[in-house]
Coordinates of C-alpha atoms and ligand atoms in Angstrom, one line a residue:
X1013 CA 66.1 56.9 4.5
X1014 CA 69.7 57.6 3.6
X1015 CA 70.3 57.4 -0.1
X1016 CA 73.0 54.8 0.2
X1017 CA 70.4 52.3 1.6
X1018 CA 68.2 52.4 -1.5
X1019 CA 70.1 49.6 -3.4
X1020 CA 69.5 47.5 -0.3
X1021 CA 65.8 48.3 -0.3
X1022 CA 65.5 47.1 -3.9
X1023 CA 67.5 44.0 -3.1
X1024 CA 65.4 43.3 0.0
X1025 CA 62.2 43.5 -2.2
X1026 CA 63.8 41.0 -4.6
X1027 CA 64.7 38.7 -1.8
X1028 CA 61.2 38.9 -0.5
X1029 CA 59.8 38.1 -4.0
X1030 CA 62.2 35.2 -4.3
X1031 CA 60.7 33.5 -1.2
X1032 CA 57.6 33.0 -3.4
X1033 CA 55.2 34.1 -0.7
X1034 CA 53.6 36.8 -3.0
X1035 CA 52.4 34.1 -5.4
X1036 CA 49.5 32.4 -3.7
X1037 CA 46.1 34.0 -4.2
X1038 CA 45.4 34.1 -0.4
X1039 CA 48.5 36.3 0.1
X1040 CA 47.5 38.7 -2.7
X1041 CA 43.9 39.0 -1.4
X1042 CA 45.1 39.6 2.1
X1043 CA 47.5 42.4 1.0
X1044 CA 44.7 44.0 -1.0
X1045 CA 42.4 43.9 2.0
X1046 CA 45.3 45.4 4.1
X1047 CA 45.6 48.2 1.5
X1048 CA 41.9 48.9 1.8
X1049 CA 42.3 49.0 5.6
X1050 CA 45.1 51.5 5.2
X1051 CA 42.8 53.7 3.2
X1052 CA 39.9 53.4 5.7
X1053 CA 41.9 53.8 8.8
X1054 CA 44.1 56.6 7.4
X1055 CA 41.3 58.4 5.6
X1056 CA 41.5 61.5 7.9
X1057 CA 45.3 61.7 7.5
X1058 CA 44.9 61.4 3.7
X1059 CA 42.2 64.1 3.4
X1060 CA 44.1 66.4 5.8
X1061 CA 47.3 65.9 3.7
X1062 CA 45.6 66.7 0.4
X1063 CA 44.0 69.8 1.9
X1064 CA 47.5 71.0 2.8
X1065 CA 49.1 69.9 -0.5
X1066 CA 46.4 71.0 -3.0
X1067 CA 43.5 72.6 -1.0
X1068 CA 41.4 69.6 -1.9
X1069 CA 38.2 69.4 0.1
X1070 CA 37.5 66.3 2.1
X1071 CA 34.6 65.3 -0.1
X1072 CA 36.6 66.1 -3.2
X1073 CA 39.4 63.7 -2.0
X1074 CA 36.8 61.0 -1.3
X1075 CA 35.2 61.4 -4.7
X1076 CA 38.3 61.9 -6.9
X1077 CA 41.0 59.9 -5.1
X1078 CA 39.6 57.3 -2.8
X1079 CA 36.3 56.1 -4.4
X1080 CA 37.9 54.9 -7.6
X1081 CA 40.7 53.2 -5.7
X1082 CA 38.3 51.3 -3.5
X1083 CA 36.5 50.2 -6.6
X1084 CA 39.7 48.9 -8.1
X1085 CA 40.6 47.0 -4.9
X1086 CA 37.2 45.4 -4.8
X1087 CA 37.3 44.5 -8.5
X1088 CA 40.8 42.9 -8.1
X1089 CA 39.7 40.9 -5.0
X1090 CA 36.5 39.7 -6.8
X1091 CA 38.2 38.7 -10.0
X1092 CA 41.6 37.6 -9.0
X1093 CA 41.0 33.9 -9.3
X1094 CA 39.8 34.4 -12.9
X1095 CA 42.6 36.8 -13.8
X1096 CA 45.2 34.4 -12.4
X1097 CA 43.8 31.3 -14.0
X1098 CA 45.2 29.7 -17.2
X1099 CA 43.6 31.3 -20.3
X1100 CA 43.0 28.7 -23.0
X1101 CA 43.6 29.8 -26.5
X1102 CA 42.4 28.8 -30.0
X1103 CA 44.5 26.0 -31.4
X1104 CA 45.3 24.7 -34.9
X1105 CA 44.6 21.1 -36.0
X1106 CA 48.3 20.2 -35.4
X1107 CA 48.0 21.0 -31.7
X1108 CA 44.4 20.0 -31.2
X1109 CA 45.2 17.4 -28.6
X1110 CA 47.6 19.5 -26.6
X1111 CA 47.0 21.7 -23.6
X1112 CA 47.6 25.2 -24.9
X1113 CA 47.1 28.2 -22.7
X1114 CA 48.4 31.5 -21.3
X1115 CA 49.6 31.5 -17.8
X1116 CA 49.9 34.9 -16.2
X1117 CA 52.9 35.1 -13.8
X1118 CA 54.4 37.8 -11.7
X1119 CA 57.1 39.9 -13.3
X1120 CA 59.2 40.2 -10.1
X1121 CA 60.0 43.6 -8.5
X1122 CA 58.1 46.6 -9.8
X1123 CA 59.1 50.2 -9.2
X1124 CA 56.1 52.6 -9.0
X1125 CA 57.0 56.3 -9.3
X1126 CA 54.0 58.5 -8.5
X1127 CA 53.1 62.1 -9.4
X1128 CA 51.8 64.9 -7.1
X1129 CA 48.4 66.0 -8.7
X1130 CA 46.4 63.0 -7.5
X1131 CA 49.1 61.6 -5.3
X1132 CA 47.1 58.8 -3.7
X1133 CA 45.3 57.6 -6.9
X1134 CA 48.2 57.6 -9.3
X1135 CA 50.5 55.8 -6.8
X1136 CA 48.1 53.3 -5.3
X1137 CA 46.1 52.3 -8.3
X1138 CA 49.1 50.7 -10.0
X1139 CA 50.0 49.2 -6.7
X1140 CA 46.6 47.4 -6.6
X1141 CA 47.4 45.7 -9.9
X1142 CA 51.0 45.0 -9.0
X1143 CA 49.9 43.2 -5.8
X1144 CA 47.2 41.4 -7.6
X1145 CA 49.7 40.2 -10.2
X1146 CA 51.9 38.8 -7.4
X1147 CA 54.8 41.2 -7.6
X1148 CA 57.0 42.8 -5.0
X1149 CA 56.9 46.6 -5.3
X1150 CA 59.0 49.5 -4.4
X1151 CA 56.7 52.5 -4.0
X1152 CA 58.1 56.0 -4.7
X1153 CA 55.5 58.7 -4.0
X1154 CA 56.0 62.2 -5.4
X1155 CA 58.0 64.5 -3.1
X1156 CA 56.2 67.5 -4.5
X1157 CA 52.9 66.6 -2.6
X1158 CA 55.0 66.3 0.6
X1159 CA 52.2 65.9 3.1
X1160 CA 50.6 63.0 1.2
X1161 CA 54.0 61.4 0.8
X1162 CA 54.4 61.4 4.6
X1163 CA 51.1 59.5 4.9
X1164 CA 52.1 57.0 2.2
X1165 CA 55.2 56.3 4.3
X1166 CA 52.8 54.4 6.7
X1167 CA 51.9 51.8 4.1
X1168 CA 54.4 49.2 5.4
X1169 CA 52.6 49.2 8.7
X1170 CA 49.7 47.6 6.7
X1171 CA 51.4 45.7 3.9
X1172 CA 54.2 43.1 4.0
X1173 CA 57.1 45.6 4.7
X1174 CA 59.8 43.6 2.9
X1175 CA 57.7 43.0 -0.1
X1176 CA 56.3 46.5 -0.5
X1177 CA 58.7 49.1 0.8
X1178 CA 58.0 52.8 0.4
X1179 CA 60.8 55.2 -0.5
X1180 CA 60.3 58.9 0.0
X1181 CA 62.6 61.6 -1.3
X1182 CA 63.2 63.8 -4.3
X1183 CA 65.0 63.6 -7.6
X1184 CA 68.3 62.2 -6.2
X1185 CA 66.5 59.4 -4.5
X1186 CA 64.4 58.6 -7.6
X1187 CA 67.6 58.7 -9.7
X1188 CA 69.3 56.3 -7.3
X1189 CA 66.4 53.9 -7.5
X1190 CA 66.5 54.1 -11.2
X1191 CA 70.0 52.8 -11.2
X1192 CA 68.8 49.5 -9.6
X1193 CA 67.4 46.6 -11.5
X1194 CA 63.7 46.2 -11.6
X1195 CA 61.4 43.9 -13.6
X1196 CA 59.0 46.8 -14.5
X1197 CA 58.9 50.5 -13.9
X1198 CA 55.5 52.2 -13.7
X1199 CA 56.0 56.0 -14.0
X1200 CA 53.4 58.7 -13.8
X1201 CA 54.5 62.3 -14.6
X1202 CA 55.7 64.6 -17.3
X1203 CA 57.1 63.5 -20.6
X1204 CA 60.6 65.0 -20.1
X1205 CA 61.2 62.9 -17.0
X1206 CA 59.4 60.0 -18.7
X1207 CA 62.3 59.9 -21.2
X1208 CA 64.9 59.8 -18.4
X1209 CA 63.0 57.0 -16.8
X1210 CA 62.9 55.0 -20.0
X1211 CA 66.6 55.7 -20.6
X1212 CA 67.5 54.4 -17.1
X1213 CA 65.2 51.4 -17.7
X1214 CA 66.9 50.6 -21.0
X1215 CA 70.2 49.9 -19.2
X1216 CA 68.6 46.9 -17.6
X1217 CA 66.2 46.1 -20.5
X1218 CA 63.4 46.8 -18.0
X1219 CA 60.0 47.3 -19.5
X1220 CA 58.2 50.5 -18.6
X1221 CA 54.7 51.9 -18.4
X1222 CA 54.7 55.6 -18.9
X1223 CA 51.6 57.5 -17.8
X1224 CA 52.4 61.0 -19.2
X1225 CA 50.5 64.1 -20.0
X1226 CA 50.3 66.7 -22.8
X1227 CA 47.7 69.1 -24.3
X1228 CA 44.2 67.6 -24.5
X1229 CA 42.2 69.3 -27.3
X1230 CA 38.5 69.9 -26.9
X1231 CA 36.6 70.6 -30.1
X1232 CA 33.1 72.2 -29.8
X1233 CA 31.0 71.8 -32.9
X1234 CA 28.6 74.5 -33.9
X1235 CA 25.9 71.8 -33.9
X1236 CA 25.8 71.3 -30.2
X1237 CA 24.0 72.3 -27.0
X1238 CA 26.5 74.8 -25.8
X1239 CA 25.1 75.2 -22.3
X1240 CA 25.5 71.5 -21.6
X1241 CA 28.8 71.2 -23.4
X1242 CA 30.4 74.2 -21.5
X1243 CA 29.1 73.0 -18.2
X1244 CA 30.8 69.6 -18.7
X1245 CA 34.0 71.2 -20.0
X1246 CA 34.1 73.7 -17.0
X1247 CA 33.9 70.7 -14.6
X1248 CA 36.6 68.8 -16.4
X1249 CA 38.9 71.8 -16.7
X1250 CA 38.7 73.4 -13.2
X1251 CA 38.6 70.4 -10.8
X1252 CA 41.9 70.2 -9.0
X1253 CA 42.5 73.7 -10.3
X1254 CA 43.2 72.3 -13.8
X1255 CA 46.0 70.0 -12.5
X1256 CA 44.5 66.8 -14.0
X1257 CA 46.3 64.8 -16.7
X1258 CA 43.0 64.4 -18.7
X1259 CA 41.6 67.9 -18.3
X1260 CA 40.7 69.7 -21.5
X1261 CA 43.8 71.9 -22.2
X1262 CA 42.3 74.1 -24.9
X1263 CA 39.1 74.6 -26.9
X1264 CA 38.8 74.6 -30.7
X1265 CA 35.7 76.2 -32.1
X1266 CA 34.4 78.4 -34.8
X1267 CA 34.6 82.1 -34.2
X1268 CA 30.8 82.4 -34.5
X1269 CA 30.2 80.5 -31.2
X1270 CA 33.2 81.9 -29.2
X1271 CA 31.2 84.5 -27.4
X1272 CA 28.5 82.1 -26.4
X1273 CA 31.1 79.5 -25.2
X1274 CA 32.8 82.2 -23.0
X1275 CA 29.4 83.2 -21.5
X1276 CA 28.3 79.6 -20.8
X1277 CA 31.7 78.8 -19.1
X1278 CA 31.3 82.0 -17.1
X1279 CA 27.9 80.8 -15.9
X1280 CA 29.2 77.4 -15.0
X1281 CA 32.2 78.7 -13.1
X1282 CA 29.8 80.8 -11.0
X1283 CA 27.4 77.9 -10.5
X1284 CA 30.3 75.5 -9.3
X1285 CA 32.6 77.9 -7.4
X1286 CA 30.4 81.0 -6.5
X1287 CA 31.4 84.5 -7.3
X1288 CA 34.4 84.1 -5.1
X1289 CA 36.3 80.8 -5.9
X1290 CA 39.2 81.8 -3.7
X1291 CA 37.1 81.3 -0.5
X1292 CA 35.2 78.4 -1.9
X1293 CA 35.9 75.0 -0.3
X1294 CA 36.0 73.0 -3.6
X1295 CA 38.3 75.3 -5.6
X1296 CA 41.9 74.1 -5.4
X1297 CA 45.4 75.7 -5.3
X1298 CA 48.4 75.4 -7.5
X1299 CA 50.8 72.9 -6.0
X1300 CA 53.7 75.3 -5.5
X1301 CA 55.1 78.8 -6.4
X1302 CA 57.3 77.4 -9.2
X1303 CA 54.2 76.1 -11.0
X1304 CA 52.2 79.3 -10.1
X1305 CA 54.9 81.4 -11.8
X1306 CA 55.1 79.1 -14.7
X1307 CA 51.3 79.2 -15.4
X1308 CA 51.1 83.0 -15.0
X1309 CA 54.0 83.5 -17.4
X1310 CA 52.3 81.2 -19.9
X1311 CA 49.3 83.4 -20.5
X1312 CA 50.9 86.8 -20.3
X1313 CA 50.0 88.8 -23.4
X1314 CA 46.9 86.7 -24.3
X1315 CA 43.4 88.2 -24.5
X1316 CA 41.6 87.5 -21.3
X1317 CA 37.9 86.8 -21.4
X1318 CA 37.4 85.6 -17.9
X1319 CA 39.8 86.1 -15.0
X1320 CA 40.2 87.2 -11.4
X1321 CA 42.8 88.3 -9.0
X1322 CA 45.6 85.8 -8.6
X1323 CA 47.5 85.5 -5.4
X1324 CA 51.0 84.1 -5.3
X1325 CA 51.2 83.9 -1.5
X1326 CA 48.3 81.3 -1.6
X1327 CA 49.2 79.8 -5.0
X1328 CA 45.7 80.9 -6.1
X1329 CA 44.9 81.3 -9.7
X1330 CA 41.3 82.3 -10.5
X1331 CA 39.4 80.3 -13.2
X1332 CA 40.7 81.9 -16.4
X1333 CA 39.5 81.8 -20.0
X1334 CA 41.5 83.2 -22.9
X1335 CA 39.9 84.1 -26.2
X1336 CA 41.2 84.5 -29.8
X1337 CA 44.3 82.6 -28.9
X1338 CA 46.7 81.9 -31.8
X1339 CA 48.5 78.6 -32.3
X1340 CA 51.8 80.5 -32.0
X1341 CA 51.1 82.0 -28.5
X1342 CA 53.1 80.8 -25.5
X1343 CA 50.1 79.1 -23.8
X1344 CA 49.8 76.8 -26.8
X1345 CA 53.4 75.5 -26.6
X1346 CA 53.1 73.3 -23.5
X1347 CA 50.7 71.5 -21.2
X1348 CA 49.0 74.2 -19.1
X1349 CA 48.2 72.1 -16.0
X1350 CA 46.4 74.9 -14.4
X1351 CA 43.0 76.7 -14.4
X1352 CA 43.6 78.5 -17.7
X1353 CA 41.5 77.7 -20.7
X1354 CA 42.5 79.1 -24.1
X1355 CA 40.0 79.2 -27.0
X1356 CA 41.6 78.8 -30.4
X1357 CA 39.2 79.8 -33.3
X1358 CA 39.2 77.4 -36.2
X1359 CA 36.9 77.0 -39.3
X1360 CA 35.2 73.7 -38.5
X1361 CA 35.8 70.0 -37.9
X1362 CA 38.3 69.5 -40.8
X1363 CA 40.5 72.3 -39.6
X1364 CA 40.2 71.1 -36.0
X1365 CA 41.3 67.6 -37.1
X1366 CA 44.3 69.1 -39.0
X1367 CA 45.2 71.2 -35.9
X1368 CA 45.1 68.1 -33.7
X1369 CA 47.1 65.9 -36.1
X1370 CA 49.8 68.5 -36.5
X1371 CA 50.6 68.1 -32.8
X1372 CA 51.6 65.3 -30.4
X1373 CA 49.1 62.6 -29.8
X1374 CA 47.1 63.6 -26.7
X1375 CA 46.2 61.5 -23.6
X1376 CA 42.5 62.5 -24.0
X1377 CA 40.6 64.1 -26.9
X1378 CA 37.2 65.6 -26.4
X1379 CA 34.6 66.4 -29.0
X1380 CA 31.2 68.0 -28.3
X1381 CA 28.7 67.6 -31.1
X1382 CA 25.1 66.5 -31.8
X1383 CA 26.3 65.0 -35.0
X1384 CA 27.2 61.3 -35.0
X1385 CA 29.0 61.9 -38.3
X1386 CA 31.3 64.5 -36.7
X1387 CA 32.0 62.3 -33.7
X1388 CA 32.8 59.3 -35.9
X1389 CA 35.0 61.5 -38.2
X1390 CA 37.0 62.7 -35.2
X1391 CA 37.5 59.0 -34.1
X1392 CA 38.6 57.8 -37.5
X1393 CA 40.8 60.7 -38.4
X1394 CA 42.8 61.4 -35.2
X1395 CA 44.6 59.4 -32.5
X1396 CA 44.8 59.8 -28.7
X1397 CA 44.9 57.7 -25.6
X1398 CA 41.2 58.1 -25.2
X1399 CA 38.4 59.9 -27.1
X1400 CA 35.2 61.1 -25.4
X1401 CA 32.2 62.6 -27.1
X1402 CA 30.1 65.0 -25.2
X1403 CA 31.8 64.5 -21.8
X1404 CA 35.2 64.9 -20.0
X1405 CA 37.2 62.7 -17.6
X1406 CA 34.5 60.2 -17.0
X1407 CA 36.3 57.3 -18.8
X1408 CA 38.7 57.3 -15.9
X1409 CA 35.9 55.7 -13.8
X1410 CA 35.4 52.6 -16.1
X1411 CA 37.9 50.0 -15.0
X1412 CA 37.3 47.9 -18.1
X1413 CA 38.6 50.7 -20.3
X1414 CA 42.4 50.6 -20.6
X1415 CA 43.7 54.0 -19.3
X1416 CA 46.9 55.3 -20.9
X1417 CA 48.5 57.4 -23.6
X1418 CA 49.9 56.9 -27.1
X1419 CA 53.0 58.5 -28.6
X1420 CA 54.1 61.5 -26.5
X1421 CA 51.3 60.9 -23.9
X1422 CA 52.7 57.6 -22.9
X1423 CA 52.9 53.8 -23.4
X1424 CA 51.2 50.9 -21.7
X1425 CA 47.9 51.2 -19.9
X1426 CA 46.2 50.3 -16.6
X1427 CA 43.0 50.1 -14.6
X1428 CA 41.1 46.9 -13.7
X1429 CA 42.4 43.8 -15.4
X1430 CA 44.6 46.0 -17.7
X1431 CA 46.8 46.7 -14.6
X1432 CA 47.0 43.1 -13.8
X1433 CA 48.0 42.2 -17.3
X1434 CA 50.4 45.1 -17.6
X1435 CA 52.3 43.9 -14.6
X1436 CA 52.2 40.2 -15.4
X1437 CA 54.1 38.2 -17.8
X1438 CA 51.6 36.4 -20.0
X1439 CA 53.5 33.2 -20.4
X1440 CA 52.7 30.9 -23.3
X1441 CA 52.3 27.2 -22.3
X1442 CA 51.9 24.1 -24.4
X1443 CA 51.8 20.6 -22.9
X1444 CA 52.0 17.8 -25.3
X1445 CA 51.9 14.1 -24.5
X1446 CA 54.7 11.8 -25.7
X1447 CA 52.3 9.6 -27.6
X1448 CA 50.6 10.2 -31.0
X1449 CA 53.9 10.5 -32.7
X1450 CA 52.2 9.8 -36.1
X1451 CA 50.8 13.3 -36.0
X1452 CA 54.3 14.7 -36.2
X1453 CA 55.2 12.9 -39.3
X1454 CA 54.7 15.9 -41.5
X1455 CA 57.1 18.2 -39.6
X1456 CA 60.1 15.9 -39.9
X1457 CA 62.4 16.0 -43.0
X1458 CA 62.2 15.2 -45.8
X1459 CA 59.9 18.2 -46.4
X1460 CA 57.9 16.8 -49.3
X1461 CA 55.3 18.7 -51.3
X1462 CA 52.6 16.4 -49.9
X1463 CA 53.6 17.1 -46.3
X1464 CA 53.6 20.8 -47.1
X1465 CA 50.0 20.5 -48.4
X1466 CA 48.9 18.8 -45.3
X1467 CA 50.8 21.2 -43.0
X1468 CA 48.8 24.0 -44.7
X1469 CA 45.6 22.2 -43.9
X1470 CA 46.5 21.6 -40.3
X1471 CA 48.2 24.8 -39.4
X1472 CA 46.0 27.4 -41.0
X1473 CA 42.8 26.0 -39.5
X1474 CA 42.2 27.7 -36.1
X1475 CA 40.0 25.8 -33.7
X1476 CA 38.6 27.4 -30.6
X1477 CA 38.1 24.6 -28.1
X1478 CA 39.8 24.7 -24.8
X1479 CA 36.8 23.4 -22.9
X1480 CA 36.0 19.9 -21.7
X1481 CA 32.6 20.0 -23.3
X1482 CA 34.3 20.0 -26.7
X1483 CA 36.1 16.8 -26.0
X1484 CA 34.1 14.7 -28.4
X1485 CA 34.6 17.2 -31.2
X1486 CA 38.3 17.3 -30.3
X1487 CA 38.6 13.5 -30.5
X1488 CA 37.0 13.5 -33.9
X1489 CA 39.4 16.1 -35.1
X1490 CA 42.4 14.2 -33.7
X1491 CA 41.2 11.2 -35.6
X1492 CA 40.9 13.2 -38.7
X1493 CA 44.4 14.6 -38.2
X1494 CA 45.8 11.2 -37.6
X1495 CA 44.1 10.0 -40.7
X1496 CA 45.6 12.8 -42.7
X1497 CA 49.0 11.9 -41.5
X1498 CA 48.5 8.3 -42.5
X1499 CA 47.5 9.5 -45.9
X1500 CA 50.8 11.2 -46.1
X1501 CA 52.7 8.1 -45.0
X1502 CA 50.6 5.3 -46.6
X1503 CA 52.9 2.4 -45.8
X1504 CA 52.8 2.8 -42.0
X1505 CA 50.0 1.4 -39.9
X1506 CA 47.2 3.5 -38.4
X1507 CA 44.4 2.8 -36.0
X1508 CA 41.2 4.6 -35.4
X1509 CA 39.4 5.4 -32.1
X1510 CA 36.0 7.0 -32.7
X1511 CA 32.4 6.4 -33.7
X1512 CA 31.6 3.9 -36.4
X1513 CA 30.1 6.8 -38.4
X1514 CA 33.4 8.7 -38.3
X1515 CA 35.2 5.5 -39.2
X1516 CA 33.0 4.9 -42.3
X1517 CA 33.4 8.5 -43.3
X1518 CA 37.2 8.3 -43.1
X1519 CA 37.4 4.9 -44.7
X1520 CA 35.4 5.9 -47.7
X1521 CA 37.3 9.1 -48.2
X1522 CA 40.6 7.1 -47.9
X1523 CA 39.5 4.8 -50.7
Ligands
LIG126 N1 48.8 59.9 -17.5 C1 48.5 60.0 -16.3 O1 47.8 59.1 -15.7 C2 49.0 61.1 -15.5 C3 48.5 61.3 -14.2 C4 49.0 62.3 -13.4 C5 49.9 63.2 -14.0 N2 50.3 63.1 -15.2 C6 51.2 64.0 -15.9 O2 52.2 64.3 -15.0 C7 52.7 65.6 -15.1 C8 52.7 66.3 -13.7 O3 53.5 65.6 -12.9 P1 55.0 66.0 -12.6 O4 55.9 65.4 -13.7 O5 55.1 67.4 -12.4 O6 55.2 65.2 -11.3 P2 56.4 65.1 -10.3 O7 57.2 66.3 -10.2 O8 55.8 64.6 -9.0 O9 57.3 64.0 -10.9 C9 56.9 62.7 -11.0 C10 57.9 61.7 -10.3 O10 59.1 61.8 -11.1 C11 60.3 62.0 -10.2 N3 61.2 62.9 -10.8 C12 61.1 64.2 -11.1 N4 62.2 64.6 -11.7 C13 63.0 63.6 -11.9 C14 64.3 63.4 -12.5 N5 65.0 64.4 -13.1 N6 64.8 62.1 -12.6 C15 64.2 61.1 -12.0 N7 63.0 61.2 -11.4 C16 62.4 62.4 -11.4 C17 59.7 62.6 -8.9 O11 60.5 62.2 -7.8 C18 58.3 62.1 -8.9 O12 58.2 60.9 -8.1 C19 51.7 66.3 -16.0 O13 52.3 66.3 -17.3 C20 50.5 65.3 -16.0 O14 49.8 65.4 -17.2 C21 49.9 62.0 -16.0
LIG127 C1 29.3 60.7 -9.3 C2 30.4 61.5 -9.8 C3 31.7 60.8 -10.0 C4 32.7 61.6 -10.7 C5 34.1 60.9 -10.7 C6 34.9 61.5 -11.8 C7 36.3 61.0 -11.8 C8 37.1 61.9 -12.6 C9 38.5 61.4 -12.6 C10 39.5 62.3 -12.1 C11 40.9 61.9 -12.4 C12 41.6 61.3 -11.3 C13 43.0 60.8 -11.6 C14 43.7 61.7 -12.4 C15 44.8 61.3 -13.1 C16 45.5 62.3 -13.9 O1 45.9 63.3 -13.5

């Protein structure tokens, strides 16, 4: 699509949104079903494309890209009526008879900018929540995973094409899109571009979700089953050839266990990828030669513990482990995003915590230990998007866990209901009747000390009602509140509706 047409695409999406047709639940559910149909009918195209882009195996794509997406679509369809419904909140005594609730409403037009490493998942999972929330969406897949981007261009054949246009292209196209006005921008990618996205969004005061990356530390405690720990770490590190935002970036452990850690990782690499990962179906490739060169340059000069022959022509980097790595080495200065795992020796959990806290807050932090005390210490003394003890990556599969970073690893979160909430405006609503004016006596001037005392009583008391079955209780409280107001204005009349028991109670206390 010519770049000059991009402003029109955004405008067309806005016009589609303004028709209001994306709001009814039936429309949203139908679009989500259409999205599922796209995934089912285009499954072969998707797996072929990912084979070309990243050497992902067919089953690998089904497991890591499509299964989770299907789960998110099913969850959204099953829960949409509840997510969309008004959410009653606790009230104070002053507003006890009012209808008070949160009404989720669509934000408007959302721009989703995807990354290349899991190009289906990171582009379409936000789309699920955006559709569920009733928004129009401009979808911009990563140009780097170009074969997958071509398949994603087919989305408008399944979805409402004006409401959900797909824009393919590179940096100039993304920059042109970023000049347009959106109501939310959902960006997945590196932190440097994340800052540019936020800058562009600021010009329109557009809120952003930034799903970024960084270096994820992995602390292995001495007190730990190293065989199991290293097996799980090897899985988390080398799937998708290390190009996973939540893969362990480096290991921190005491020097005394370093040899054993290396040997256990060696065993697991062989178990998962055979002696010859290059010819093995489930071992991936680096996305392109630029990244291949970047990764190779990162570990030049480091002490290699496990390696193999790398091949630039195929963008193949063998599973690599580096030992005795110093914090100053090049490989420790940026996110590796490749199959290279440095081990940095440290003296124990306290030093590990200090090391982590001296750096940017990671997207994921991993701790392997048999000691609950060590795990709890890591949780209470560090910060990260997520913390997992004795496993890697698996939090990604739990839709009820908000997925996202903190600080340099991002802002905002998604998955399941979190995506719906992230891409909705949670509008506060209060509906008061025009009657019962006595109740408002204490808010109107003059602000006497007596009124202040009563205001304290009525405002500071939170009441969690919101359900019809509490109506009787509510009526009693209203009476009580009305009574209190009458006390504050003793010369005006008051009336009481309620049980005789309540009446006697109030009457005696009034006397
Ligand atoms: N937190 C997460 O969920 C998550 C998921 C996947 C990847 N990541 C992170 O993403 C990074 C890898 O992705 P990447 O950044 O290489 O992906 P990328 O190169 O595909 O870039 C992402 C998007 O930004 C756009 N873009 C690139 N340069 C731009 C510029 N100068 N101006 C405007 N737009 C621009 C691209 O068109 C693309 O759509 C890693 O840091 C990884 O950790 C994070
Ligand atoms: C029965 C085994 C299920 C295993 C599924 C594990 C899923 C791991 C998640 C991989 C991450 C996919 C998205 C990545 C985003 C960041 O790059």
